[in-house]
Short mmCIF file of C-alpha atoms and ligand atoms in Angstrom, two decimals:
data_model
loop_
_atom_site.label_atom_id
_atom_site.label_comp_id
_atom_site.label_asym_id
_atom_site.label_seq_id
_atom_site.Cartn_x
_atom_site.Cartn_y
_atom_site.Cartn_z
CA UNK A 377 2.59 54.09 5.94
CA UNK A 378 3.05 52.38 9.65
CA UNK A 379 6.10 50.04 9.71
CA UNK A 380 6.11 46.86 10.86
CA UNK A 381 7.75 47.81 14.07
CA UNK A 382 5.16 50.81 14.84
CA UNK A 383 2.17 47.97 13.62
CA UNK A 384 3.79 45.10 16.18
CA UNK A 385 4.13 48.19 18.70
CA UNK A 386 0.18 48.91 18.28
CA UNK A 387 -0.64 45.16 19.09
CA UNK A 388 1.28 44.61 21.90
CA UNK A 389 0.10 47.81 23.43
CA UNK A 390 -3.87 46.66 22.69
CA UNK A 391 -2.90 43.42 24.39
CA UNK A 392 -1.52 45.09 27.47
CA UNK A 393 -4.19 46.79 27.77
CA UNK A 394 -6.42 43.63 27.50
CA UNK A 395 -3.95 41.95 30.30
CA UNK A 396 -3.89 45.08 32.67
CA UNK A 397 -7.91 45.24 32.47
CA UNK A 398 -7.82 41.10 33.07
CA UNK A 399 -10.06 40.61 30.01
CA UNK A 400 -7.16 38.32 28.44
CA UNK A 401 -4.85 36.29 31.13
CA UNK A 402 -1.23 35.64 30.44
CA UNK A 403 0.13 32.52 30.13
CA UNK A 404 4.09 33.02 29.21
CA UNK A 405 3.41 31.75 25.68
CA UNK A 406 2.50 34.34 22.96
CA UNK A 407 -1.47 33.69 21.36
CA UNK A 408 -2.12 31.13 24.43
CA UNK A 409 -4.89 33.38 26.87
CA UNK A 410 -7.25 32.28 29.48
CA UNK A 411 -10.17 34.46 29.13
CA UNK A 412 -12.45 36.08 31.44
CA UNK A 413 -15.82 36.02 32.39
CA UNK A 414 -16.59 39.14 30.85
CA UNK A 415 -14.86 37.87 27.49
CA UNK A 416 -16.45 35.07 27.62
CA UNK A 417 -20.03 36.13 28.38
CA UNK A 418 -19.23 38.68 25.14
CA UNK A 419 -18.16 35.16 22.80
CA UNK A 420 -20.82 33.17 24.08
CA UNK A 421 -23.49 36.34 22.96
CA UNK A 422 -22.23 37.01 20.01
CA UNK A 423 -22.34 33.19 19.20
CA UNK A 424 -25.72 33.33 20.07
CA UNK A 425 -26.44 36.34 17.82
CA UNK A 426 -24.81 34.20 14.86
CA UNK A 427 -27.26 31.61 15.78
CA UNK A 428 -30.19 34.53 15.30
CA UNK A 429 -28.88 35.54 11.49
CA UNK A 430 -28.50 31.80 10.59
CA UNK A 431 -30.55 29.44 12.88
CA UNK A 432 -33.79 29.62 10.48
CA UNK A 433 -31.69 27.57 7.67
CA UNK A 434 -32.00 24.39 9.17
CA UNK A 435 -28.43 23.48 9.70
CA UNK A 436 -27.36 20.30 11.64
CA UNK A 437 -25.65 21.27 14.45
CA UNK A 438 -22.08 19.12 14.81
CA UNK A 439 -19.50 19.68 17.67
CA UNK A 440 -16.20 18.06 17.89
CA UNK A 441 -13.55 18.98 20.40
CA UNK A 442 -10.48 20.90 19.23
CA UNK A 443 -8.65 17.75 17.67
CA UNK A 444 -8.98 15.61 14.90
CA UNK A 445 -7.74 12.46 13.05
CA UNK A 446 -4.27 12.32 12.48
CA UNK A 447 -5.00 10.52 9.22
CA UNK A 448 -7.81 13.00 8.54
CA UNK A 449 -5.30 15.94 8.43
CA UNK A 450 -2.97 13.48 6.25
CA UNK A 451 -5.77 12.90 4.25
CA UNK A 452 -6.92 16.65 3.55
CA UNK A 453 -4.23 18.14 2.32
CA UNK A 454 -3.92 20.17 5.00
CA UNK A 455 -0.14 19.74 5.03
CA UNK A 456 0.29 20.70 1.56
CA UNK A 457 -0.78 23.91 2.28
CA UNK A 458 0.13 24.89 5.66
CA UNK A 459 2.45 23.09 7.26
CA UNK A 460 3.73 25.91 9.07
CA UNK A 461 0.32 25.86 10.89
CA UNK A 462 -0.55 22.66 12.02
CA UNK A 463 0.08 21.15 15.46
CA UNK A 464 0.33 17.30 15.91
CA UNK A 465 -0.32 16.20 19.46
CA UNK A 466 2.82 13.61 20.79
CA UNK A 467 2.82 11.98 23.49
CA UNK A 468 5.36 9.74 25.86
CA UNK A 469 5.37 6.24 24.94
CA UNK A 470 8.39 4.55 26.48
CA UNK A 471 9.29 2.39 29.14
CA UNK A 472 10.81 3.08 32.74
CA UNK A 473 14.37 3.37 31.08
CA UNK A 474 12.67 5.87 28.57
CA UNK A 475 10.99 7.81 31.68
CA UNK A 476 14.54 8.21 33.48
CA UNK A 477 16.06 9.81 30.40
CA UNK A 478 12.87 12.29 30.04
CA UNK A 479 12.93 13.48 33.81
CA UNK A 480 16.78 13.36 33.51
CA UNK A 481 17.01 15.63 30.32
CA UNK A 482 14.15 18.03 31.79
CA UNK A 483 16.48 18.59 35.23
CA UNK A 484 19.53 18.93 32.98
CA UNK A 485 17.78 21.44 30.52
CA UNK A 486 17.79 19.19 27.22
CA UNK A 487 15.24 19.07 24.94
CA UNK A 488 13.06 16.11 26.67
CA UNK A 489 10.44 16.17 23.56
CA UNK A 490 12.72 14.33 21.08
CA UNK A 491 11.51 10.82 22.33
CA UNK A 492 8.09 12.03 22.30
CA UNK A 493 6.08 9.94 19.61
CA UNK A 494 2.87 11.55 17.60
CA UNK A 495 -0.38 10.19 18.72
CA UNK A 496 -3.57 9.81 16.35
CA UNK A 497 -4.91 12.90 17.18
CA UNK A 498 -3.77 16.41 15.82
CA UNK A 499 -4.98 19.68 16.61
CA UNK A 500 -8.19 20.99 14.68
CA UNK A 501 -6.76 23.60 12.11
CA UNK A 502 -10.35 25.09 11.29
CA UNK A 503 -13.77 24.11 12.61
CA UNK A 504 -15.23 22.42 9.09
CA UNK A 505 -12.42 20.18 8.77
CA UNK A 506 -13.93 17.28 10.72
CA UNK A 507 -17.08 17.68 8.91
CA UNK A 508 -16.24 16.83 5.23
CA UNK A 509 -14.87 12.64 6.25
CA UNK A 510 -17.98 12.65 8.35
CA UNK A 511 -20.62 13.70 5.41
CA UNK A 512 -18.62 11.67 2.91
CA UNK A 513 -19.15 8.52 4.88
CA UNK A 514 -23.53 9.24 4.40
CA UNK A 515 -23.36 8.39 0.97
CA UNK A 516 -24.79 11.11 -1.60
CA UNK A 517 -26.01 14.44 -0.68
CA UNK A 518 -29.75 14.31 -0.78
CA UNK A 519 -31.21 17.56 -3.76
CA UNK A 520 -31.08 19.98 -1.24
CA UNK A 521 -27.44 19.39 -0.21
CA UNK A 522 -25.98 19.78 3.08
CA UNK A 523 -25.77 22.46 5.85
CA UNK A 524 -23.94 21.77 9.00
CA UNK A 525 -23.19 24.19 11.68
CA UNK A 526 -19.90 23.70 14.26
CA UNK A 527 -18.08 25.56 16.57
CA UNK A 528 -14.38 24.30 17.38
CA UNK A 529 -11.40 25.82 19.36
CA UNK A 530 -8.88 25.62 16.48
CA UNK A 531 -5.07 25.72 16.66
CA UNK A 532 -2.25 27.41 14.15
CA UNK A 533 0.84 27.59 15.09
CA UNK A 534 1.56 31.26 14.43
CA UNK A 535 2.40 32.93 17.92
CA UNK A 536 2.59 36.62 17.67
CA UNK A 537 2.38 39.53 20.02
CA UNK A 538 -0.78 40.51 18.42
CA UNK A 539 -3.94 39.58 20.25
CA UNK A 540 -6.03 38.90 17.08
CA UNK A 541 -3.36 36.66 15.70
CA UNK A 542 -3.70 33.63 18.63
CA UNK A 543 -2.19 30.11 18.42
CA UNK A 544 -5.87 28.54 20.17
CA UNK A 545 -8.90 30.57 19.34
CA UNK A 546 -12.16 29.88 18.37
CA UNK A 547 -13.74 29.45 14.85
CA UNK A 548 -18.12 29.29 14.75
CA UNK A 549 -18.68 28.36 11.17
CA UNK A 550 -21.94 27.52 8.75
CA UNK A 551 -20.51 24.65 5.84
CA UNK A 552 -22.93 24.07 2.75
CA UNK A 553 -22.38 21.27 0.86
CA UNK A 554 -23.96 20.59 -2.60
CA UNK A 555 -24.19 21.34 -6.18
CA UNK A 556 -22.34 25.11 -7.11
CA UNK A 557 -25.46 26.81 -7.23
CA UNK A 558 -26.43 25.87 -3.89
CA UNK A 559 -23.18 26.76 -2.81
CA UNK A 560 -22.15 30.13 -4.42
CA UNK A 561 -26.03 30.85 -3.28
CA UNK A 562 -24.85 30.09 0.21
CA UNK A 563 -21.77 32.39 0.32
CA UNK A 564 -23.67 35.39 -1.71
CA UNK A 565 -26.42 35.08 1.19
CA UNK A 566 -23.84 35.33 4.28
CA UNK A 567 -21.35 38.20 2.58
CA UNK A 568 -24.96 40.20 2.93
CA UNK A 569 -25.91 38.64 6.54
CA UNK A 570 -22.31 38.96 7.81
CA UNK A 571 -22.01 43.06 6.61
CA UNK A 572 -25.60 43.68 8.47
CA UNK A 573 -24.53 41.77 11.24
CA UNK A 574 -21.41 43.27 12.39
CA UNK A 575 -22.95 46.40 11.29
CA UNK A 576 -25.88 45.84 14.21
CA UNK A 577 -23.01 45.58 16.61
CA UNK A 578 -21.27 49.40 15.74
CA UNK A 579 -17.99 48.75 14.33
CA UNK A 580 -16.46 49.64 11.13
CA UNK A 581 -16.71 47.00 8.41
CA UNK A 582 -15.12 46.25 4.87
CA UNK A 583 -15.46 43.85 2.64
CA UNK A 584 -12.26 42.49 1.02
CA UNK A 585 -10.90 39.37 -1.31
CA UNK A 586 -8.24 37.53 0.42
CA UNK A 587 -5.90 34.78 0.35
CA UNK A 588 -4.70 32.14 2.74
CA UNK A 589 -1.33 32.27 4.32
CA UNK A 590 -0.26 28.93 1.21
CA UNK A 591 4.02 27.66 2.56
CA UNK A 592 6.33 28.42 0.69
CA UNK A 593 7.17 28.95 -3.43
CA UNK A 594 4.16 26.81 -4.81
CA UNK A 595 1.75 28.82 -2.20
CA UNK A 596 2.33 32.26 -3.64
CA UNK A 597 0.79 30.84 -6.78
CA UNK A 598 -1.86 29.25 -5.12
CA UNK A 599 -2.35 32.47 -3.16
CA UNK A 600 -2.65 34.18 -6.25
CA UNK A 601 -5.47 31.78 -8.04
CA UNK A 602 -7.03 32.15 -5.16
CA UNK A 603 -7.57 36.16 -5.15
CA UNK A 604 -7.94 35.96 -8.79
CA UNK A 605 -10.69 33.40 -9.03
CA UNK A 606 -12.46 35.31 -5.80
CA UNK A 607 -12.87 32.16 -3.81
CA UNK A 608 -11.94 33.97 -0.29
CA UNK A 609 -13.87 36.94 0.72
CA UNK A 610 -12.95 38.63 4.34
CA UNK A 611 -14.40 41.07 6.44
CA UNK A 612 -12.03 43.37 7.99
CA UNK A 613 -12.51 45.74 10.78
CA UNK A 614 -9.45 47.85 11.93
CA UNK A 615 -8.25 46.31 15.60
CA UNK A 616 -4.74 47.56 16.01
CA UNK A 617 -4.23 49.21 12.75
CA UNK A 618 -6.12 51.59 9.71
CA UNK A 619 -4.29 50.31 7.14
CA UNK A 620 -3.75 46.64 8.02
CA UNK A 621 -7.47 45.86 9.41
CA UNK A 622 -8.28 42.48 10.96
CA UNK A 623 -10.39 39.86 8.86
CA UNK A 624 -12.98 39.03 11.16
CA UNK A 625 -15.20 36.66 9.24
CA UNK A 626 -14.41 34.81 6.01
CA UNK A 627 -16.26 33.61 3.34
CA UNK A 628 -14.38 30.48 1.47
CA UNK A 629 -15.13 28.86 -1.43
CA UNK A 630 -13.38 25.34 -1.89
CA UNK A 631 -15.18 24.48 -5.30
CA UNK A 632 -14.90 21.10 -5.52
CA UNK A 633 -11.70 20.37 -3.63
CA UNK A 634 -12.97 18.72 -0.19
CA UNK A 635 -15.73 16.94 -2.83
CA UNK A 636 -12.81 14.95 -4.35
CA UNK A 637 -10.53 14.35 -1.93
CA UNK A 638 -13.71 12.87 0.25
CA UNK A 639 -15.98 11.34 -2.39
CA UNK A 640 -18.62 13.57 -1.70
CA UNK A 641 -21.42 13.09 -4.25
CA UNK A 642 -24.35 15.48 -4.61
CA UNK A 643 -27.55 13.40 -5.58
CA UNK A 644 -27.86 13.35 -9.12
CA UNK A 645 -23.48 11.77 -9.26
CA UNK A 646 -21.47 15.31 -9.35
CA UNK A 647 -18.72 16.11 -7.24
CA UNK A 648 -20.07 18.43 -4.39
CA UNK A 649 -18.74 21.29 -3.86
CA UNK A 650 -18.37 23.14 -0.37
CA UNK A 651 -18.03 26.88 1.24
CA UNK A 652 -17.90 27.98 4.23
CA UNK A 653 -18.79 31.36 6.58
CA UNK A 654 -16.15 31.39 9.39
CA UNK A 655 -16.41 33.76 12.59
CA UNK A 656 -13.67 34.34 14.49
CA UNK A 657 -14.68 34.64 18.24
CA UNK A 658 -11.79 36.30 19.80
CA UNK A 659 -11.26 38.35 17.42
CA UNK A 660 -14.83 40.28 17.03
CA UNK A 661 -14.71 40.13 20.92
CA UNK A 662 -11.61 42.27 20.18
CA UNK A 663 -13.01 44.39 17.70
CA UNK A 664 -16.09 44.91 20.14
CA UNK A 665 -13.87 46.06 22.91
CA UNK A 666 -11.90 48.34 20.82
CA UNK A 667 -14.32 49.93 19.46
CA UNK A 668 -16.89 50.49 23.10
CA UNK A 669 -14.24 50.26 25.64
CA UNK A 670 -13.38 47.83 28.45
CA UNK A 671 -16.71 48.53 30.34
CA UNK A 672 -19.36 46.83 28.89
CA UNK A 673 -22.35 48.24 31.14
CA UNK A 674 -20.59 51.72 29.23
CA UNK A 675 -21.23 50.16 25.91
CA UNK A 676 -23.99 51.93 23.09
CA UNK A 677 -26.90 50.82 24.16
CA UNK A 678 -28.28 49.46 20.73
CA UNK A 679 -25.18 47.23 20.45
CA UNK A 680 -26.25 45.56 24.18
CA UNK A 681 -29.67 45.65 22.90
CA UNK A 682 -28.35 43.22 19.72
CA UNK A 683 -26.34 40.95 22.60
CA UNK A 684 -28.26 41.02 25.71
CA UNK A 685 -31.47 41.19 23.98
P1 AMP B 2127 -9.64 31.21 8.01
O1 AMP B 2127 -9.92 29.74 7.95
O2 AMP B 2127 -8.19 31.52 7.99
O3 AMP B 2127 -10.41 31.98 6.98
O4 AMP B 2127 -10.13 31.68 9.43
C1 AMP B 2127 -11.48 31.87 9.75
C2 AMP B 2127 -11.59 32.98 10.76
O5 AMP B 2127 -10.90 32.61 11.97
C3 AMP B 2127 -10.91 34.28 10.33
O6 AMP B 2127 -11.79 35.10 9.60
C4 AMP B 2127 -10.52 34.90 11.64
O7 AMP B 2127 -11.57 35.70 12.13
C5 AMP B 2127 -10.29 33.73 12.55
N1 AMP B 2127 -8.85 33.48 12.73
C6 AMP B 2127 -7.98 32.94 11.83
N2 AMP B 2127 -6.74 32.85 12.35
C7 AMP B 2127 -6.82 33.35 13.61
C8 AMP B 2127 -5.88 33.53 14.68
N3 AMP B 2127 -4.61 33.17 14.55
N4 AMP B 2127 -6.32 34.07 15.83
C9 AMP B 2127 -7.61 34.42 15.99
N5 AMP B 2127 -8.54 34.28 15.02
C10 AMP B 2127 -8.16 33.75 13.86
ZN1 ZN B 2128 -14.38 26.28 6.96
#
């Protein structure tokens, strides 16, 4: 059994690594990266390769940049959950006198944030979250339901010195929205897709329940009805550790709680429930580079073949 110091020593040696071959660029802060053109080139095929497994549904596409409405996060619940993780964006609002004291407590080494006031805008925690206000405003579903693809930066505040655990990374998701048929349908259909599609790319995949990361007392018992009822699925592939792999992609099922917080009505009056098939970018770019080495002209041919088709 690896302890937690020789699993923290594993990831920051992988993202040294990353650093020293310039595939990840330092920034002082820990899970903030500039990425390079080579990392990039791999996120922007792989997205493209999602797009192959699930363009054919007929999914709206929706992009919305990596913030949202304040009172949409107040609104969601979000906060309930996981306050830990959210990030509200603040901003100076003061006059001249106000200015002074900033500059002056920045040269003096105070805190100069405390007059800073919070703006309408907060970071995006996960790329669906804009979606669900957006549908709800439409008016019912129509029999077939919803389908919406997006593709969102997305920001939790949970720095680490592991590179698959970043405070700004980037989440390419598939939402259905509809009755629980429709839905359950949805997420049976991408645990399949998402298996034969990492598979295609030569890394080492499992299939695992899971549970989100819920604050404090009340969360471990929501964590816990969550694993019991099944509603989170993950796919794990080992990045930095055998025992501890890194969920990848996750398949959640929300039953019907963004369909009553947002009024979202299928079309015969029911509550409409949602899932969702999240990818995480940076971290199957990870996984990829693991797994074939920092030279991607070096990599198995059949996995270029499935990118650079
Ligand atoms: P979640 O909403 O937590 O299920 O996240 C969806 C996907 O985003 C996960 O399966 C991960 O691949 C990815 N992800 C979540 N948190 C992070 C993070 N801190 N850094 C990088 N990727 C993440
Ligand atoms: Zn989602």
């Amino acid at each position: 059994m690896a302890s937690t110091q020789e699993l923290s020593q594993a990831q920051r040696a992988y993202l040294d690594e990353l650093l020293k071959h310039g595939l990840l660029i330092e920034t002082g802060v820990d899970g903030l990266y500039g990425r390079s053109g080579v990392f990039e080139d791999v996120v922007d095929r792989f997205n493209v390769l999602i797009s192959r497994y699930g363009g054919g549904d007929g999914a709206e596409v929706m992009r919305f940049p990596p913030a949202i409405s304040r009172k949409h996060l107040e609104e969601s619940e979000y906060l309930k959950s996981f306050p830990q993780l959210a990030g509200t964006l603040h901003s100076f609002m003061g006059n001249d006198a106000d200015h002074l004291a900033l500059l002056k407590a920045i040269e003096e080494g105070r805190d100069w944030t405390l007059g800073q006031k919070a703006t309408d805008a907060v970071m995006t925690p996960a790329a669906c979250y804009p979606i669900y206000p957006t549908l709800a405003k439409r008016g019912p579903l129509k029999p077939d339901g919803a389908m919406v693809d997006v593709y969102s930066y997305c920001f939790r505040h949970e720095p680490s010195v592991d590179p698959a655990r970043m405070q700004l990374f980037r989440m390419r998701e598939y939402v259905r929205i509809g009755s629980p048929q429709q839905v359950m349908s949805f997420r049976e259909m991408w645990l399949e897709r998402g298996q034969k599609l990492m598979g295609s790319l030569g890394v080492p995949v499992k299939i695992d329940v899971a549970n989100d990361p819920f604050f404090g007392r009340a969360g471990r018992m929501l964590a816990v009805n969550q694993r019991d009822q099944g509603l989170k699925f993950e796919l794990l592939i080992p990045i930095t550790s055998e025992e501890k792999p890194t969920a990848c992609l996750s398949f959640n099922y929300h039953q019907d709680h963004f369909g009553l917080l947002w009024k979202i009505a299928t079309h015969d009056a029911q509550v409409a429930h949602t899932a969702c098939v999240g990818f995480g970018m940076e971290r199957v770019t990870l996984a990829l580079f693991k797994y074939h080495g920092f030279d991607v002209e070096k990599w198995p041919a059949a996995v270029k073949k499935q990118l650079w088709p």
